[in-house]
PDB file of C-alpha atoms in Angstrom:
ATOM      1  CA  MET A   1     -37.058  -7.196  13.993  1.00 41.00           C
ATOM      2  CA  SER A   2     -35.385  -9.279  16.712  1.00 49.00           C
ATOM      3  CA  HIS A   3     -35.545  -6.487  19.298  1.00 54.00           C
ATOM      4  CA  ARG A   4     -32.040  -6.536  20.673  1.00 64.00           C
ATOM      5  CA  GLY A   5     -30.197  -3.428  21.870  1.00 70.00           C
ATOM      6  CA  PRO A   6     -29.418  -1.941  18.442  1.00 73.00           C
ATOM      7  CA  ASP A   7     -32.988  -2.547  17.275  1.00 79.00           C
ATOM      8  CA  PHE A   8     -34.431  -0.570  20.176  1.00 85.00           C
ATOM      9  CA  LEU A   9     -32.024   2.255  19.401  1.00 88.00           C
ATOM     10  CA  PHE A  10     -33.242   2.427  15.806  1.00 88.00           C
ATOM     11  CA  GLU A  11     -36.834   2.349  17.026  1.00 86.00           C
ATOM     12  CA  ALA A  12     -36.201   5.175  19.526  1.00 89.00           C
ATOM     13  CA  VAL A  13     -34.647   7.353  16.814  1.00 92.00           C
ATOM     14  CA  THR A  14     -37.533   6.593  14.451  1.00 88.00           C
ATOM     15  CA  ASN A  15     -39.966   7.672  17.183  1.00 87.00           C
ATOM     16  CA  SER A  16     -38.016  10.917  17.548  1.00 91.00           C
ATOM     17  CA  LEU A  17     -38.250  11.632  13.829  1.00 92.00           C
ATOM     18  CA  GLU A  18     -41.960  10.808  13.764  1.00 87.00           C
ATOM     19  CA  ALA A  19     -42.417  13.346  16.580  1.00 88.00           C
ATOM     20  CA  GLY A  20     -40.847  16.005  14.344  1.00 93.00           C
ATOM     21  CA  ALA A  21     -37.409  16.102  15.966  1.00 96.00           C
ATOM     22  CA  ARG A  22     -34.762  18.176  14.204  1.00 96.00           C
ATOM     23  CA  GLU A  23     -32.003  17.448  16.744  1.00 97.00           C
ATOM     24  CA  ILE A  24     -31.375  14.014  18.272  1.00 97.00           C
ATOM     25  CA  THR A  25     -28.659  13.038  20.729  1.00 97.00           C
ATOM     26  CA  ILE A  26     -27.834   9.441  21.606  1.00 96.00           C
ATOM     27  CA  GLU A  27     -25.753   8.743  24.699  1.00 96.00           C
ATOM     28  CA  TYR A  28     -24.513   5.170  24.802  1.00 93.00           C
ATOM     29  CA  SER A  29     -22.702   4.137  27.997  1.00 93.00           C
ATOM     30  CA  ASP A  30     -21.031   0.726  27.977  1.00 90.00           C
ATOM     31  CA  TYR A  31     -20.566  -1.032  31.324  1.00 89.00           C
ATOM     32  CA  SER A  32     -19.347  -4.567  32.009  1.00 85.00           C
ATOM     33  CA  GLN A  33     -22.797  -6.198  32.155  1.00 88.00           C
ATOM     34  CA  PHE A  34     -25.205  -3.594  30.791  1.00 90.00           C
ATOM     35  CA  LEU A  35     -25.722  -0.547  28.593  1.00 91.00           C
ATOM     36  CA  ASP A  36     -27.314   2.749  29.566  1.00 94.00           C
ATOM     37  CA  ILE A  37     -28.822   4.434  26.536  1.00 94.00           C
ATOM     38  CA  THR A  38     -30.454   7.848  26.397  1.00 96.00           C
ATOM     39  CA  VAL A  39     -32.103   9.323  23.321  1.00 95.00           C
ATOM     40  CA  THR A  40     -32.924  13.023  23.637  1.00 97.00           C
ATOM     41  CA  ASP A  41     -34.836  14.939  20.983  1.00 96.00           C
ATOM     42  CA  ASP A  42     -36.589  18.240  20.361  1.00 96.00           C
ATOM     43  CA  GLY A  43     -39.740  16.640  18.909  1.00 93.00           C
ATOM     44  CA  LYS A  44     -43.291  17.493  19.935  1.00 90.00           C
ATOM     45  CA  GLY A  45     -43.285  15.165  22.935  1.00 80.00           C
ATOM     46  CA  PHE A  46     -45.887  12.714  24.155  1.00 76.00           C
ATOM     47  CA  SER A  47     -48.872  12.288  26.398  1.00 70.00           C
ATOM     48  CA  GLY A  48     -50.350   9.147  27.868  1.00 67.00           C
ATOM     49  CA  ASN A  49     -48.852   5.787  28.762  1.00 71.00           C
ATOM     50  CA  VAL A  50     -46.344   5.404  25.929  1.00 70.00           C
ATOM     51  CA  PHE A  51     -45.257   2.007  27.326  1.00 67.00           C
ATOM     52  CA  ALA A  52     -48.718   0.416  26.986  1.00 68.00           C
ATOM     53  CA  SER A  53     -49.087  -2.212  24.272  1.00 65.00           C
ATOM     54  CA  GLY A  54     -50.713  -0.630  21.234  1.00 59.00           C
ATOM     55  CA  PHE A  55     -50.373   2.969  22.484  1.00 62.00           C
ATOM     56  CA  SER A  56     -49.647   5.161  19.486  1.00 64.00           C
ATOM     57  CA  THR A  57     -50.403   8.647  18.291  1.00 64.00           C
ATOM     58  CA  LYS A  58     -49.500   7.515  14.771  1.00 64.00           C
ATOM     59  CA  GLY A  59     -52.424   5.278  13.846  1.00 61.00           C
ATOM     60  CA  GLU A  60     -53.687   1.713  13.969  1.00 67.00           C
ATOM     61  CA  GLY A  61     -51.337  -1.251  14.192  1.00 63.00           C
ATOM     62  CA  ARG A  62     -48.569   0.745  15.853  1.00 65.00           C
ATOM     63  CA  GLY A  63     -47.351   1.129  19.429  1.00 60.00           C
ATOM     64  CA  LYS A  64     -45.303  -2.016  20.034  1.00 72.00           C
ATOM     65  CA  GLY A  65     -41.738  -0.637  20.203  1.00 75.00           C
ATOM     66  CA  LEU A  66     -41.747   1.125  23.577  1.00 79.00           C
ATOM     67  CA  TYR A  67     -43.956  -1.612  25.023  1.00 78.00           C
ATOM     68  CA  LEU A  68     -41.375  -4.256  24.008  1.00 81.00           C
ATOM     69  CA  LEU A  69     -38.548  -2.066  25.309  1.00 81.00           C
ATOM     70  CA  LYS A  70     -40.280  -1.869  28.701  1.00 84.00           C
ATOM     71  CA  GLN A  71     -40.595  -5.679  28.736  1.00 84.00           C
ATOM     72  CA  CYS A  72     -36.927  -6.262  27.813  1.00 83.00           C
ATOM     73  CA  ALA A  73     -35.149  -3.438  29.650  1.00 86.00           C
ATOM     74  CA  ASP A  74     -33.886  -3.584  33.218  1.00 90.00           C
ATOM     75  CA  SER A  75     -35.207  -0.044  33.604  1.00 91.00           C
ATOM     76  CA  VAL A  76     -36.812   2.509  31.326  1.00 92.00           C
ATOM     77  CA  ASP A  77     -37.970   6.096  31.763  1.00 92.00           C
ATOM     78  CA  ILE A  78     -39.282   8.797  29.504  1.00 91.00           C
ATOM     79  CA  LYS A  79     -39.762  12.410  30.465  1.00 92.00           C
ATOM     80  CA  ARG A  80     -40.329  15.778  28.923  1.00 90.00           C
ATOM     81  CA  GLU A  81     -38.169  18.625  30.215  1.00 89.00           C
ATOM     82  CA  LYS A  82     -38.573  22.078  28.740  1.00 89.00           C
ATOM     83  CA  SER A  83     -38.723  21.406  25.000  1.00 93.00           C
ATOM     84  CA  LEU A  84     -36.847  18.076  25.041  1.00 95.00           C
ATOM     85  CA  THR A  85     -37.991  14.480  25.350  1.00 93.00           C
ATOM     86  CA  LYS A  86     -35.548  12.125  27.012  1.00 95.00           C
ATOM     87  CA  LEU A  87     -35.923   8.329  26.739  1.00 93.00           C
ATOM     88  CA  SER A  88     -33.480   6.490  29.033  1.00 94.00           C
ATOM     89  CA  TYR A  89     -33.153   2.756  29.380  1.00 93.00           C
ATOM     90  CA  ARG A  90     -30.799   0.097  30.718  1.00 93.00           C
ATOM     91  CA  ILE A  91     -30.431  -3.244  28.981  1.00 90.00           C
ATOM     92  CA  LYS A  92     -28.210  -6.255  29.488  1.00 89.00           C
ATOM     93  CA  LYS A  93     -25.371  -6.600  27.032  1.00 84.00           C
ATOM     94  CA  GLU A  94     -25.773  -9.428  24.570  1.00 78.00           C
ATOM     95  CA  GLU A  95     -23.239 -11.120  22.374  1.00 67.00           C
ATOM     96  CA  ASN A  96     -23.385  -9.924  18.801  1.00 65.00           C
ATOM     97  CA  ASP A  97     -25.021  -6.597  19.663  1.00 74.00           C
ATOM     98  CA  TYR A  98     -23.040  -4.764  17.034  1.00 83.00           C
ATOM     99  CA  ILE A  99     -23.778  -1.073  17.097  1.00 87.00           C
ATOM    100  CA  SER A 100     -21.846  -0.799  13.827  1.00 88.00           C
ATOM    101  CA  GLU A 101     -24.696  -2.706  12.176  1.00 87.00           C
ATOM    102  CA  VAL A 102     -27.315  -0.073  13.035  1.00 90.00           C
ATOM    103  CA  LEU A 103     -25.490   3.272  13.453  1.00 92.00           C
ATOM    104  CA  PRO A 104     -24.661   3.785   9.756  1.00 92.00           C
ATOM    105  CA  PHE A 105     -28.313   3.204   8.863  1.00 91.00           C
ATOM    106  CA  ILE A 106     -29.512   5.494  11.647  1.00 93.00           C
ATOM    107  CA  PHE A 107     -27.183   8.244  10.430  1.00 93.00           C
ATOM    108  CA  SER A 108     -28.171   7.778   6.767  1.00 91.00           C
ATOM    109  CA  TYR A 109     -31.889   7.567   7.620  1.00 89.00           C
ATOM    110  CA  VAL A 110     -31.770  10.711   9.752  1.00 91.00           C
ATOM    111  CA  SER A 111     -29.324  12.771   7.680  1.00 86.00           C
ATOM    112  CA  ASP A 112     -31.822  14.714   5.571  1.00 86.00           C
ATOM    113  CA  LYS A 113     -34.420  14.970   8.359  1.00 89.00           C
ATOM    114  CA  ALA A 114     -32.463  16.032  11.457  1.00 93.00           C
ATOM    115  CA  SER A 115     -28.995  16.345  12.936  1.00 95.00           C
ATOM    116  CA  ILE A 116     -27.823  13.511  15.132  1.00 95.00           C
ATOM    117  CA  ASP A 117     -25.045  13.280  17.693  1.00 96.00           C
ATOM    118  CA  PHE A 118     -23.844   9.937  18.988  1.00 95.00           C
ATOM    119  CA  ILE A 119     -21.871  10.011  22.253  1.00 95.00           C
ATOM    120  CA  PHE A 120     -20.173   6.808  23.411  1.00 94.00           C
ATOM    121  CA  HIS A 121     -18.769   6.224  26.905  1.00 94.00           C
ATOM    122  CA  SER A 122     -16.834   3.215  28.198  1.00 90.00           C
ATOM    123  CA  LYS A 123     -13.834   2.559  30.429  1.00 90.00           C
ATOM    124  CA  GLU A 124     -11.588   2.576  27.379  1.00 89.00           C
ATOM    125  CA  LEU A 125     -13.201   5.108  25.102  1.00 90.00           C
ATOM    126  CA  ASN A 126     -15.105   8.389  25.082  1.00 94.00           C
ATOM    127  CA  GLU A 127     -16.054   9.480  21.592  1.00 94.00           C
ATOM    128  CA  SER A 128     -18.701  11.508  19.846  1.00 95.00           C
ATOM    129  CA  VAL A 129     -19.822  11.527  16.235  1.00 94.00           C
ATOM    130  CA  CYS A 130     -21.924  14.300  14.719  1.00 95.00           C
ATOM    131  CA  SER A 131     -23.914  13.860  11.518  1.00 93.00           C
ATOM    132  CA  SER A 132     -23.064  17.349  10.254  1.00 93.00           C
ATOM    133  CA  ASP A 133     -19.345  16.512  10.413  1.00 93.00           C
ATOM    134  CA  LEU A 134     -19.928  13.274   8.511  1.00 93.00           C
ATOM    135  CA  ILE A 135     -21.976  15.053   5.853  1.00 93.00           C
ATOM    136  CA  LYS A 136     -19.106  17.531   5.370  1.00 92.00           C
ATOM    137  CA  GLU A 137     -16.737  14.591   4.947  1.00 91.00           C
ATOM    138  CA  PHE A 138     -18.904  12.426   2.653  1.00 90.00           C
ATOM    139  CA  GLY A 139     -21.272  14.946   1.065  1.00 90.00           C
ATOM    140  CA  SER A 140     -24.126  12.533   1.785  1.00 90.00           C
ATOM    141  CA  LEU A 141     -24.641   9.665   4.200  1.00 90.00           C
ATOM    142  CA  ASP A 142     -26.818   7.526   1.959  1.00 86.00           C
ATOM    143  CA  SER A 143     -24.224   6.247  -0.498  1.00 87.00           C
ATOM    144  CA  VAL A 144     -22.892   2.698  -0.347  1.00 88.00           C
ATOM    145  CA  LYS A 145     -19.367   4.077   0.103  1.00 89.00           C
ATOM    146  CA  ALA A 146     -20.413   6.241   3.069  1.00 90.00           C
ATOM    147  CA  LEU A 147     -22.356   3.379   4.703  1.00 90.00           C
ATOM    148  CA  SER A 148     -19.448   0.972   4.270  1.00 91.00           C
ATOM    149  CA  THR A 149     -16.943   3.472   5.677  1.00 92.00           C
ATOM    150  CA  LEU A 150     -19.247   4.336   8.583  1.00 92.00           C
ATOM    151  CA  LYS A 151     -19.705   0.655   9.430  1.00 92.00           C
ATOM    152  CA  LYS A 152     -15.923   0.217   9.666  1.00 93.00           C
ATOM    153  CA  ARG A 153     -15.527   3.441  11.642  1.00 91.00           C
ATOM    154  CA  PHE A 154     -18.355   2.576  14.061  1.00 92.00           C
ATOM    155  CA  SER A 155     -17.029  -0.947  14.684  1.00 92.00           C
ATOM    156  CA  VAL A 156     -14.879   0.552  17.476  1.00 90.00           C
ATOM    157  CA  PHE A 157     -18.146   0.878  19.458  1.00 89.00           C
ATOM    158  CA  ASP A 158     -19.146  -2.781  19.085  1.00 85.00           C
ATOM    159  CA  LEU A 159     -19.577  -4.741  22.296  1.00 69.00           C
ATOM    160  CA  LYS A 160     -16.797  -7.197  22.883  1.00 62.00           C
TER     161      LYS A 160
END
């Protein structure tokens, strides 16, 4: 994994699922030089320094994702409020950070495990996409047809 913006997003969502999340919300705010990304979930939460290299509650050989995010991000914060965990980070925009490359796979990977809402904000566009709506439309999010259609649909969110 190259660990660019979309890769960290996939990693954050995977962490949410591994924590038992059933509802995940991604807020993706596009600014001229940077992105603010927040992943909120209803998983079991965390304890300890989750940004330390090798810190994991999931076994040996794990615990690199949030550590690498902390090294690459301009800012990063994680907190537990009520029954929700909120991971927020700011990263510099990079050329070829195509969210349309990772969002279809995130939605298909999550679809039978949890519901996911993706909320996109920019000067030009404010959109949201909900997995339950997509499942109604496609029946399933893991078919080649659904992934291909989602990639085209999500290309509107790609960084230009």
